[in-house]
Amino acid sequence: LINVFIMAQLMSKQFSMSPWITGIAFYIVSFVFGIGGIILSMSI
């Protein structure tokens, strides 16, 4: 979770975006991927 936040801050600096918007976007993406991974592992 900390790694994701650091990545989000680095990305926000690179694209000069708001770190909060980038952080929320990263959180949603990681959440979706987490759910997708659980569904995939259960379906296999």
Coordinates of N, CA and C in Angstrom, one line a residue:
L1 N 0.8 -1.2 0.0 CA 0.0 0.0 0.0 C 0.9 1.3 0.0
I2 N 2.0 1.2 0.8 CA 2.9 2.4 0.8 C 3.6 2.5 -0.5
N3 N 4.0 1.4 -1.2 CA 4.6 1.4 -2.5 C 3.7 2.1 -3.5
V4 N 2.4 1.8 -3.4 CA 1.4 2.4 -4.4 C 1.3 3.9 -4.1
F5 N 1.4 4.3 -2.9 CA 1.3 5.8 -2.6 C 2.5 6.5 -3.1
I6 N 3.7 5.9 -2.9 CA 5.0 6.5 -3.4 C 4.9 6.6 -4.9
M7 N 4.5 5.5 -5.6 CA 4.3 5.5 -7.0 C 3.4 6.6 -7.5
A8 N 2.3 6.8 -6.8 CA 1.3 7.8 -7.1 C 1.9 9.2 -7.0
Q9 N 2.7 9.4 -5.9 CA 3.4 10.7 -5.7 C 4.4 11.0 -6.8
L10 N 5.2 10.0 -7.2 CA 6.1 10.1 -8.3 C 5.4 10.4 -9.6
M11 N 4.3 9.7 -9.9 CA 3.5 10.0 -11.1 C 3.0 11.4 -11.1
S12 N 2.5 11.8 -9.9 CA 1.9 13.2 -9.8 C 2.9 14.2 -10.1
K13 N 4.1 14.0 -9.6 CA 5.2 14.9 -9.9 C 5.6 15.0 -11.3
Q14 N 5.6 13.8 -12.0 CA 5.9 13.7 -13.4 C 4.9 14.4 -14.3
F15 N 3.6 14.2 -13.9 CA 2.5 14.7 -14.8 C 2.0 16.0 -14.2
S16 N 2.6 16.5 -13.1 CA 2.1 17.8 -12.4 C 0.6 17.8 -12.2
M17 N 0.2 16.6 -11.7 CA -1.3 16.5 -11.3 C -1.4 16.5 -9.8
S18 N -2.6 16.6 -9.3 CA -2.8 16.6 -7.9 C -2.5 15.2 -7.3
P19 N -1.6 15.2 -6.3 CA -1.3 13.8 -5.7 C -2.5 13.1 -5.2
W20 N -3.5 13.8 -4.7 CA -4.7 13.2 -4.2 C -5.5 12.5 -5.3
I21 N -5.7 13.2 -6.5 CA -6.4 12.6 -7.6 C -5.6 11.4 -8.1
T22 N -4.3 11.5 -8.2 CA -3.5 10.3 -8.7 C -3.6 9.2 -7.7
G23 N -3.5 9.5 -6.4 CA -3.6 8.5 -5.3 C -4.9 7.8 -5.3
I24 N -6.0 8.5 -5.5 CA -7.3 7.9 -5.6 C -7.4 7.0 -6.8
A25 N -6.9 7.5 -7.9 CA -6.9 6.7 -9.2 C -6.1 5.4 -9.0
F26 N -5.0 5.5 -8.4 CA -4.1 4.3 -8.2 C -4.8 3.4 -7.2
Y27 N -5.5 3.9 -6.2 CA -6.2 3.1 -5.2 C -7.3 2.3 -5.9
I28 N -8.1 3.0 -6.7 CA -9.2 2.3 -7.5 C -8.7 1.3 -8.4
V29 N -7.6 1.6 -9.1 CA -7.0 0.6 -10.0 C -6.5 -0.7 -9.3
S30 N -5.8 -0.4 -8.2 CA -5.3 -1.6 -7.4 C -6.4 -2.4 -6.8
F31 N -7.5 -1.7 -6.4 CA -8.7 -2.3 -5.8 C -9.4 -3.2 -6.8
V32 N -9.5 -2.7 -8.0 CA -10.2 -3.4 -9.2 C -9.3 -4.6 -9.5
F33 N -8.0 -4.4 -9.6 CA -7.1 -5.6 -9.9 C -7.1 -6.6 -8.8
G34 N -7.2 -6.2 -7.6 CA -7.3 -7.1 -6.4 C -8.6 -8.0 -6.5
I35 N -9.7 -7.3 -6.8 CA -11.0 -8.0 -6.9 C -10.9 -9.0 -8.1
G36 N -10.4 -8.5 -9.2 CA -10.2 -9.3 -10.5 C -9.3 -10.5 -10.2
G37 N -8.3 -10.3 -9.4 CA -7.4 -11.4 -9.1 C -8.1 -12.5 -8.3
I38 N -8.9 -12.1 -7.3 CA -9.6 -13.0 -6.4 C -10.6 -13.8 -7.3
I39 N -11.4 -13.1 -8.2 CA -12.4 -13.7 -9.0 C -11.7 -14.7 -9.9
L40 N -10.5 -14.4 -10.5 CA -9.8 -15.2 -11.4 C -9.3 -16.5 -10.6
S41 N -8.7 -16.3 -9.4 CA -8.2 -17.4 -8.7 C -9.3 -18.4 -8.2
M42 N -10.5 -17.8 -8.0 CA -11.7 -18.6 -7.6 C -12.3 -19.4 -8.7
S43 N -12.2 -18.8 -9.9 CA -12.8 -19.4 -11.1 C -11.9 -20.5 -11.6
I44 N -10.6 -20.5 -11.4 CA -9.7 -21.5 -11.9 C -9.9 -22.8 -11.1

